């Protein structure tokens, strides 16, 4: 599903998936105010599920199912469950759902942080509808593949007894290049800024934390980048806070920067950029929500900070204890190699799915 919000060109698709055939269909699933209001008033489904359903995409799935006859179909979003009837009607595949997070948690957390009472009411209602939608969806698959043990526990606590295998996001460390000689002791953040928790986190950090950091370390710079950067963040005028907007190469942006800041207060699943930074030996200062799903220990693998004063204290410690901070970065790299090795995780998932296919 090639959405207008996150379009990928055909050459990029071929480059990314060069060993398999890829079909794509352009779909406009942008958030529309009138459709959102209509959904809220007249539908029991969350708006997200309706936005991701498109008749042309359903027709394409039927066509592919009949032509390809797959043994297994893996869905990468809970909202794609609306296509499951078309998948099952046109074949008998093992169906797998990859849980990148517990979606309703994201919206519950956002609702608690919203000041506007009408918006807070809407987000609470949305979270409840997503929660019901998720629980119904989980029961329709042969295998659930949560990305964290915490998410698997939430599925189990809901009363669902579906087959579950936890497979965290994996890093192929063979593709990680590190050059510590070129790194500068500066802070950075990178993430999709059209995802509300990211944008809110950076706005909070810039307004509530960064001025206090500058009082203690006036020479320190903070670089932040991401897709669809909000105008108010692009135009923010704070000393030594540099907005890079959408960068053409994320790896190049990260390569020469040492300290990753993750001030996330809402969200779920695993932050891929954190695992990539850990693999590169970066020093990470993050909230507990930011590190959710990663088996990292504060002080051993990263520094935990929740409040402005804690972020200032952590940043100061890193800058004043650089050799010790680099040890934390090395510990993080070892953790990724041990727990988040992509080839090993791929073997576990392949063996599990293969056993289900044999018994199907």
Tab-separated table of C-alpha atoms in Angstrom:
chain	number	residue	atom	x	y	z
A	1	UNK	CA	0.000	0.000	0.000
A	2	UNK	CA	1.860	3.038	-1.278
A	3	UNK	CA	0.249	5.845	0.711
A	4	UNK	CA	0.372	9.532	-0.148
A	5	UNK	CA	1.586	10.189	3.370
A	6	UNK	CA	4.643	7.931	3.041
A	7	UNK	CA	5.199	7.397	-0.695
A	8	UNK	CA	7.973	5.135	-1.975
A	9	UNK	CA	8.967	5.216	-5.624
A	10	UNK	CA	9.076	2.047	-7.733
A	11	UNK	CA	12.921	2.228	-8.091
A	12	UNK	CA	13.217	2.497	-4.302
A	13	UNK	CA	10.917	-0.502	-3.838
A	14	UNK	CA	12.964	-2.591	-6.277
A	15	UNK	CA	16.171	-1.593	-4.509
A	16	UNK	CA	14.770	-2.476	-1.069
A	17	UNK	CA	13.157	-5.777	-2.129
A	18	UNK	CA	15.520	-6.935	-4.833
A	19	UNK	CA	15.049	-10.687	-4.269
A	20	UNK	CA	11.255	-10.846	-4.442
A	21	UNK	CA	8.415	-9.547	-6.553
A	22	UNK	CA	6.732	-6.455	-5.178
A	23	UNK	CA	3.307	-5.198	-6.201
A	24	UNK	CA	2.236	-1.767	-5.034
A	25	UNK	CA	-0.925	0.289	-5.256
A	26	UNK	CA	-1.175	4.006	-4.529
A	27	UNK	CA	-3.760	4.781	-1.844
A	28	UNK	CA	-4.824	8.110	-0.397
A	29	UNK	CA	-5.313	7.458	3.325
A	30	UNK	CA	-4.609	10.957	4.587
A	31	UNK	CA	-6.431	12.181	7.665
A	32	UNK	CA	-9.511	14.111	6.509
A	33	UNK	CA	-11.398	16.259	9.081
A	34	UNK	CA	-14.892	15.548	7.679
A	35	UNK	CA	-14.257	11.790	7.457
A	36	UNK	CA	-12.855	11.825	11.008
A	37	UNK	CA	-15.983	13.532	12.379
A	38	UNK	CA	-18.244	11.147	10.451
A	39	UNK	CA	-16.324	8.148	11.779
A	40	UNK	CA	-16.517	9.425	15.363
A	41	UNK	CA	-20.279	9.977	15.186
A	42	UNK	CA	-21.455	6.994	13.155
A	43	UNK	CA	-18.872	4.174	13.279
A	44	UNK	CA	-17.787	1.699	15.935
A	45	UNK	CA	-14.469	1.128	14.139
A	46	UNK	CA	-11.475	3.371	14.846
A	47	UNK	CA	-10.832	5.977	12.174
A	48	UNK	CA	-7.443	4.391	11.401
A	49	UNK	CA	-9.036	1.112	10.265
A	50	UNK	CA	-11.406	2.921	7.899
A	51	UNK	CA	-8.592	5.076	6.501
A	52	UNK	CA	-6.528	2.003	5.633
A	53	UNK	CA	-9.346	0.156	3.887
A	54	UNK	CA	-9.561	0.788	0.148
A	55	UNK	CA	-11.657	-1.279	-2.313
A	56	UNK	CA	-8.971	-1.167	-5.002
A	57	UNK	CA	-6.418	-2.566	-2.562
A	58	UNK	CA	-8.842	-5.331	-1.538
A	59	UNK	CA	-9.274	-6.223	-5.227
A	60	UNK	CA	-5.496	-6.293	-5.679
A	61	UNK	CA	-5.125	-8.659	-2.723
A	62	UNK	CA	-7.692	-11.050	-4.225
A	63	UNK	CA	-5.826	-10.978	-7.535
A	64	UNK	CA	-2.459	-11.669	-5.899
A	65	UNK	CA	-3.877	-14.452	-3.687
A	66	UNK	CA	-5.295	-16.304	-6.704
A	67	UNK	CA	-2.155	-15.843	-8.795
A	68	UNK	CA	0.520	-16.430	-6.147
A	69	UNK	CA	-1.253	-18.884	-3.759
A	70	UNK	CA	0.974	-18.113	-0.750
A	71	UNK	CA	1.562	-20.540	2.110
A	72	UNK	CA	1.752	-17.674	4.601
A	73	UNK	CA	0.486	-14.100	4.687
A	74	UNK	CA	2.032	-11.737	7.232
A	75	UNK	CA	0.346	-8.414	7.986
A	76	UNK	CA	2.462	-5.549	9.285
A	77	UNK	CA	-0.306	-3.436	10.820
A	78	UNK	CA	-3.296	-4.149	13.003
A	79	UNK	CA	-5.363	-1.882	10.739
A	80	UNK	CA	-4.827	-4.193	7.755
A	81	UNK	CA	-6.958	-6.809	9.516
A	82	UNK	CA	-9.885	-5.431	7.496
A	83	UNK	CA	-8.393	-7.296	4.497
A	84	UNK	CA	-8.238	-10.649	6.292
A	85	UNK	CA	-11.628	-11.891	4.967
A	86	UNK	CA	-10.440	-11.363	1.386
A	87	UNK	CA	-7.202	-13.184	2.155
A	88	UNK	CA	-8.955	-16.200	3.708
A	89	UNK	CA	-11.658	-16.406	1.012
A	90	UNK	CA	-9.053	-16.696	-1.727
A	91	UNK	CA	-6.696	-19.254	-0.189
A	92	UNK	CA	-5.785	-21.172	2.921
A	93	UNK	CA	-2.588	-19.528	4.113
A	94	UNK	CA	-1.163	-19.414	7.618
A	95	UNK	CA	-1.926	-15.859	8.757
A	96	UNK	CA	0.576	-13.922	10.848
A	97	UNK	CA	0.212	-10.516	12.501
A	98	UNK	CA	3.339	-8.554	13.375
A	99	UNK	CA	2.647	-6.392	16.438
A	100	UNK	CA	4.955	-3.399	16.205
A	101	UNK	CA	3.266	-2.042	19.332
A	102	UNK	CA	0.053	-2.193	21.309
A	103	UNK	CA	-1.667	0.520	19.345
A	104	UNK	CA	-4.263	1.622	21.882
A	105	UNK	CA	-1.487	2.360	24.405
A	106	UNK	CA	-0.097	5.058	22.135
A	107	UNK	CA	-3.394	6.934	22.063
A	108	UNK	CA	-4.108	6.416	25.765
A	109	UNK	CA	-0.792	8.030	26.637
A	110	UNK	CA	-1.342	10.875	24.198
A	111	UNK	CA	-4.773	11.571	25.699
A	112	UNK	CA	-3.276	12.063	29.160
A	113	UNK	CA	-0.907	14.722	27.806
A	114	UNK	CA	-3.447	16.802	25.879
A	115	UNK	CA	-4.665	20.034	27.515
A	116	UNK	CA	-7.613	20.688	25.192
A	117	UNK	CA	-10.624	18.907	26.809
A	118	UNK	CA	-12.384	18.206	23.487
A	119	UNK	CA	-9.246	16.735	21.949
A	120	UNK	CA	-8.602	14.719	25.120
A	121	UNK	CA	-12.167	13.363	25.014
A	122	UNK	CA	-11.748	12.365	21.357
A	123	UNK	CA	-8.391	10.654	21.960
A	124	UNK	CA	-9.757	8.696	24.928
A	125	UNK	CA	-12.698	7.530	22.811
A	126	UNK	CA	-10.344	6.633	19.963
A	127	UNK	CA	-8.097	4.648	22.320
A	128	UNK	CA	-11.072	2.631	23.612
A	129	UNK	CA	-12.265	1.830	20.068
A	130	UNK	CA	-8.750	0.820	19.028
A	131	UNK	CA	-8.472	-1.401	22.124
A	132	UNK	CA	-11.647	-3.286	21.172
A	133	UNK	CA	-10.568	-3.468	17.518
A	134	UNK	CA	-7.151	-4.865	18.485
A	135	UNK	CA	-8.559	-7.558	20.761
A	136	UNK	CA	-10.986	-8.689	18.046
A	137	UNK	CA	-8.200	-8.667	15.449
A	138	UNK	CA	-5.748	-10.715	17.535
A	139	UNK	CA	-8.180	-13.634	17.605
A	140	UNK	CA	-8.342	-13.892	13.807
A	141	UNK	CA	-4.719	-14.911	13.176
A	142	UNK	CA	-2.845	-18.200	13.360
A	143	UNK	CA	0.236	-16.535	14.852
A	144	UNK	CA	0.871	-13.260	16.657
A	145	UNK	CA	4.432	-11.915	16.549
A	146	UNK	CA	4.822	-9.168	19.162
A	147	UNK	CA	7.959	-7.071	19.067
A	148	UNK	CA	8.415	-7.075	22.880
A	149	UNK	CA	7.779	-9.349	25.851
A	150	UNK	CA	5.722	-6.539	27.423
A	151	UNK	CA	3.395	-6.479	24.412
A	152	UNK	CA	3.054	-10.272	24.519
A	153	UNK	CA	2.070	-10.010	28.193
A	154	UNK	CA	-0.646	-7.461	27.370
A	155	UNK	CA	-2.086	-9.829	24.737
A	156	UNK	CA	-2.108	-12.657	27.284
A	157	UNK	CA	-3.668	-10.472	30.008
A	158	UNK	CA	-6.508	-9.592	27.620
A	159	UNK	CA	-7.608	-13.226	27.736
A	160	UNK	CA	-6.428	-14.035	24.200
A	161	UNK	CA	-4.820	-17.481	23.940
A	162	UNK	CA	-3.493	-17.293	20.392
A	163	UNK	CA	-0.146	-18.761	19.329
A	164	UNK	CA	2.475	-16.096	20.110
A	165	UNK	CA	6.181	-15.788	19.380
A	166	UNK	CA	8.130	-12.700	20.457
A	167	UNK	CA	10.532	-11.494	17.769
A	168	UNK	CA	12.077	-8.084	18.523
A	169	UNK	CA	13.265	-5.796	15.785
A	170	UNK	CA	16.614	-7.068	14.561
A	171	UNK	CA	19.780	-5.273	13.533
A	172	UNK	CA	22.073	-6.743	10.917
A	173	UNK	CA	25.301	-5.660	12.559
A	174	UNK	CA	27.248	-6.550	9.415
A	175	UNK	CA	25.705	-3.472	7.809
A	176	UNK	CA	26.575	-1.122	10.686
A	177	UNK	CA	29.554	1.126	10.019
A	178	UNK	CA	31.180	2.973	12.912
A	179	UNK	CA	33.918	5.595	12.861
A	180	UNK	CA	34.357	6.950	16.379
A	181	UNK	CA	37.247	9.173	15.259
A	182	UNK	CA	34.831	11.443	13.369
A	183	UNK	CA	32.223	11.648	16.141
A	184	UNK	CA	31.598	14.947	17.902
A	185	UNK	CA	30.260	15.269	21.423
A	186	UNK	CA	26.997	16.835	20.313
A	187	UNK	CA	23.384	15.767	20.898
A	188	UNK	CA	20.894	14.698	18.238
A	189	UNK	CA	17.461	13.242	17.590
A	190	UNK	CA	15.984	11.783	14.415
A	191	UNK	CA	12.479	10.433	13.856
A	192	UNK	CA	9.341	10.799	11.768
A	193	UNK	CA	7.830	14.106	12.830
A	194	UNK	CA	4.431	13.319	11.334
A	195	UNK	CA	4.055	10.861	14.234
A	196	UNK	CA	2.546	12.985	17.005
A	197	UNK	CA	4.497	11.514	19.975
A	198	UNK	CA	7.817	12.388	18.265
A	199	UNK	CA	6.843	15.967	17.453
A	200	UNK	CA	5.454	16.569	20.950
A	201	UNK	CA	8.558	15.083	22.571
A	202	UNK	CA	10.964	17.317	20.654
A	203	UNK	CA	8.857	20.422	21.237
A	204	UNK	CA	8.858	19.645	24.987
A	205	UNK	CA	12.619	19.036	25.014
A	206	UNK	CA	13.390	22.269	23.160
A	207	UNK	CA	11.166	24.406	25.380
A	208	UNK	CA	11.520	22.763	28.784
A	209	UNK	CA	14.968	21.151	28.755
A	210	UNK	CA	17.298	22.731	26.219
A	211	UNK	CA	17.436	26.261	27.749
A	212	UNK	CA	18.521	24.711	31.072
A	213	UNK	CA	21.156	22.618	29.267
A	214	UNK	CA	22.487	25.754	27.577
A	215	UNK	CA	22.857	27.483	30.931
A	216	UNK	CA	25.262	24.751	32.016
A	217	UNK	CA	26.837	23.879	28.632
A	218	UNK	CA	26.493	26.953	26.366
A	219	UNK	CA	28.708	25.435	23.636
A	220	UNK	CA	26.754	22.165	23.256
A	221	UNK	CA	24.724	21.774	20.063
A	222	UNK	CA	21.516	19.795	19.519
A	223	UNK	CA	20.621	18.670	15.983
A	224	UNK	CA	17.173	17.286	15.203
A	225	UNK	CA	15.828	15.882	11.948
A	226	UNK	CA	12.846	13.987	10.623
A	227	UNK	CA	10.309	13.550	7.864
A	228	UNK	CA	7.466	16.098	7.650
A	229	UNK	CA	8.956	18.456	10.235
A	230	UNK	CA	6.219	20.785	11.618
A	231	UNK	CA	6.650	24.429	10.662
A	232	UNK	CA	6.755	25.540	14.308
A	233	UNK	CA	9.781	23.289	14.882
A	234	UNK	CA	11.460	24.397	11.662
A	235	UNK	CA	11.131	28.023	12.705
A	236	UNK	CA	11.959	27.603	16.393
A	237	UNK	CA	14.620	30.077	17.451
A	238	UNK	CA	16.626	28.614	20.329
A	239	UNK	CA	20.434	28.951	20.634
A	240	UNK	CA	22.409	25.927	19.403
A	241	UNK	CA	19.263	23.964	18.491
A	242	UNK	CA	19.616	23.179	14.785
A	243	UNK	CA	16.701	21.824	12.753
A	244	UNK	CA	17.936	19.776	9.778
A	245	UNK	CA	14.413	18.969	8.531
A	246	UNK	CA	14.112	15.865	6.379
A	247	UNK	CA	17.633	14.628	5.680
A	248	UNK	CA	18.466	12.711	2.461
A	249	UNK	CA	20.566	10.144	4.323
A	250	UNK	CA	19.809	9.304	7.959
A	251	UNK	CA	23.036	7.325	8.405
A	252	UNK	CA	25.108	10.297	7.267
A	253	UNK	CA	23.222	12.598	9.644
A	254	UNK	CA	23.868	10.296	12.602
A	255	UNK	CA	27.446	9.274	11.798
A	256	UNK	CA	29.339	12.210	13.340
A	257	UNK	CA	27.103	12.732	16.406
A	258	UNK	CA	27.657	11.064	19.765
A	259	UNK	CA	24.652	11.576	22.085
A	260	UNK	CA	21.143	10.437	21.154
A	261	UNK	CA	18.325	12.221	22.995
A	262	UNK	CA	14.963	10.394	23.235
A	263	UNK	CA	12.453	12.496	25.266
A	264	UNK	CA	9.453	10.356	24.278
A	265	UNK	CA	6.464	10.418	26.647
A	266	UNK	CA	4.002	8.380	24.572
A	267	UNK	CA	4.257	5.492	22.133
A	268	UNK	CA	4.744	1.754	22.047
A	269	UNK	CA	6.818	-0.987	20.465
A	270	UNK	CA	10.555	-0.555	19.877
A	271	UNK	CA	12.367	2.537	18.630
A	272	UNK	CA	14.437	1.218	15.722
A	273	UNK	CA	16.668	4.305	15.737
A	274	UNK	CA	17.637	3.511	19.331
A	275	UNK	CA	18.740	-0.018	18.444
A	276	UNK	CA	20.714	1.313	15.481
A	277	UNK	CA	22.359	3.893	17.738
A	278	UNK	CA	23.170	1.207	20.311
A	279	UNK	CA	24.747	-0.919	17.584
A	280	UNK	CA	26.961	2.056	16.729
A	281	UNK	CA	27.995	2.631	20.338
A	282	UNK	CA	26.182	5.954	20.725
A	283	UNK	CA	25.403	7.245	24.209
A	284	UNK	CA	21.633	7.267	24.703
A	285	UNK	CA	19.711	9.461	27.116
A	286	UNK	CA	16.068	8.422	27.099
A	287	UNK	CA	12.797	8.232	28.979
A	288	UNK	CA	11.484	4.836	30.047
A	289	UNK	CA	8.844	5.026	27.290
A	290	UNK	CA	11.584	5.616	24.735
A	291	UNK	CA	13.430	2.475	25.841
A	292	UNK	CA	10.263	0.380	26.111
A	293	UNK	CA	10.725	-3.093	24.687
A	294	UNK	CA	14.528	-3.006	24.760
A	295	UNK	CA	16.204	-5.180	27.414
A	296	UNK	CA	18.550	-2.388	28.412
A	297	UNK	CA	19.562	-1.477	31.969
A	298	UNK	CA	19.913	2.162	33.040
A	299	UNK	CA	23.524	3.232	33.662
A	300	UNK	CA	24.772	-0.027	32.095
A	301	UNK	CA	23.400	0.456	28.561
A	302	UNK	CA	21.865	3.964	28.610
A	303	UNK	CA	21.023	6.880	30.889
A	304	UNK	CA	17.438	7.257	32.095
A	305	UNK	CA	15.866	10.735	32.286
A	306	UNK	CA	12.224	11.749	32.692
A	307	UNK	CA	12.211	15.349	33.913
A	308	UNK	CA	14.040	18.451	32.649
A	309	UNK	CA	16.440	18.355	35.605
A	310	UNK	CA	17.194	14.666	34.990
A	311	UNK	CA	17.976	15.334	31.322
A	312	UNK	CA	20.292	18.202	32.302
A	313	UNK	CA	22.012	16.007	34.886
A	314	UNK	CA	22.454	13.107	32.429
A	315	UNK	CA	23.817	15.315	29.642
A	316	UNK	CA	26.228	16.958	32.103
A	317	UNK	CA	27.446	13.571	33.350
A	318	UNK	CA	28.141	12.385	29.795
A	319	UNK	CA	30.124	15.502	28.914
A	320	UNK	CA	32.077	15.389	32.186
A	321	UNK	CA	32.754	11.614	32.186
A	322	UNK	CA	33.438	10.802	28.535
A	323	UNK	CA	35.452	7.571	29.049
A	324	UNK	CA	32.721	6.143	31.331
A	325	UNK	CA	30.054	7.262	28.868
A	326	UNK	CA	31.856	5.465	26.046
A	327	UNK	CA	31.821	2.285	28.150
A	328	UNK	CA	28.026	2.563	28.305
A	329	UNK	CA	28.003	2.855	24.503
A	330	UNK	CA	30.138	-0.284	24.192
A	331	UNK	CA	27.833	-2.176	26.562
A	332	UNK	CA	24.886	-1.151	24.389
A	333	UNK	CA	26.612	-2.514	21.289
A	334	UNK	CA	27.229	-5.861	22.986
A	335	UNK	CA	23.566	-6.044	24.028
A	336	UNK	CA	22.403	-5.524	20.441
A	337	UNK	CA	24.775	-8.195	19.166
A	338	UNK	CA	23.476	-10.637	21.787
A	339	UNK	CA	19.710	-9.968	21.805
A	340	UNK	CA	18.829	-8.231	18.531
A	341	UNK	CA	20.827	-10.114	15.905
A	342	UNK	CA	18.627	-10.087	12.805
A	343	UNK	CA	19.802	-13.371	11.183
A	344	UNK	CA	19.235	-15.312	14.414
A	345	UNK	CA	15.805	-13.787	14.953
A	346	UNK	CA	14.926	-14.595	11.341
A	347	UNK	CA	15.725	-18.267	11.941
A	348	UNK	CA	13.383	-18.421	14.949
A	349	UNK	CA	10.493	-16.857	13.044
A	350	UNK	CA	11.060	-18.979	9.929
A	351	UNK	CA	11.082	-22.213	11.956
A	352	UNK	CA	7.898	-21.235	13.787
A	353	UNK	CA	5.995	-20.298	10.626
A	354	UNK	CA	7.248	-23.393	8.802
A	355	UNK	CA	5.878	-25.650	11.554
A	356	UNK	CA	2.471	-23.959	11.257
A	357	UNK	CA	2.491	-24.414	7.471
A	358	UNK	CA	3.236	-28.125	7.879
A	359	UNK	CA	0.292	-28.495	10.255
A	360	UNK	CA	-2.100	-26.317	8.239
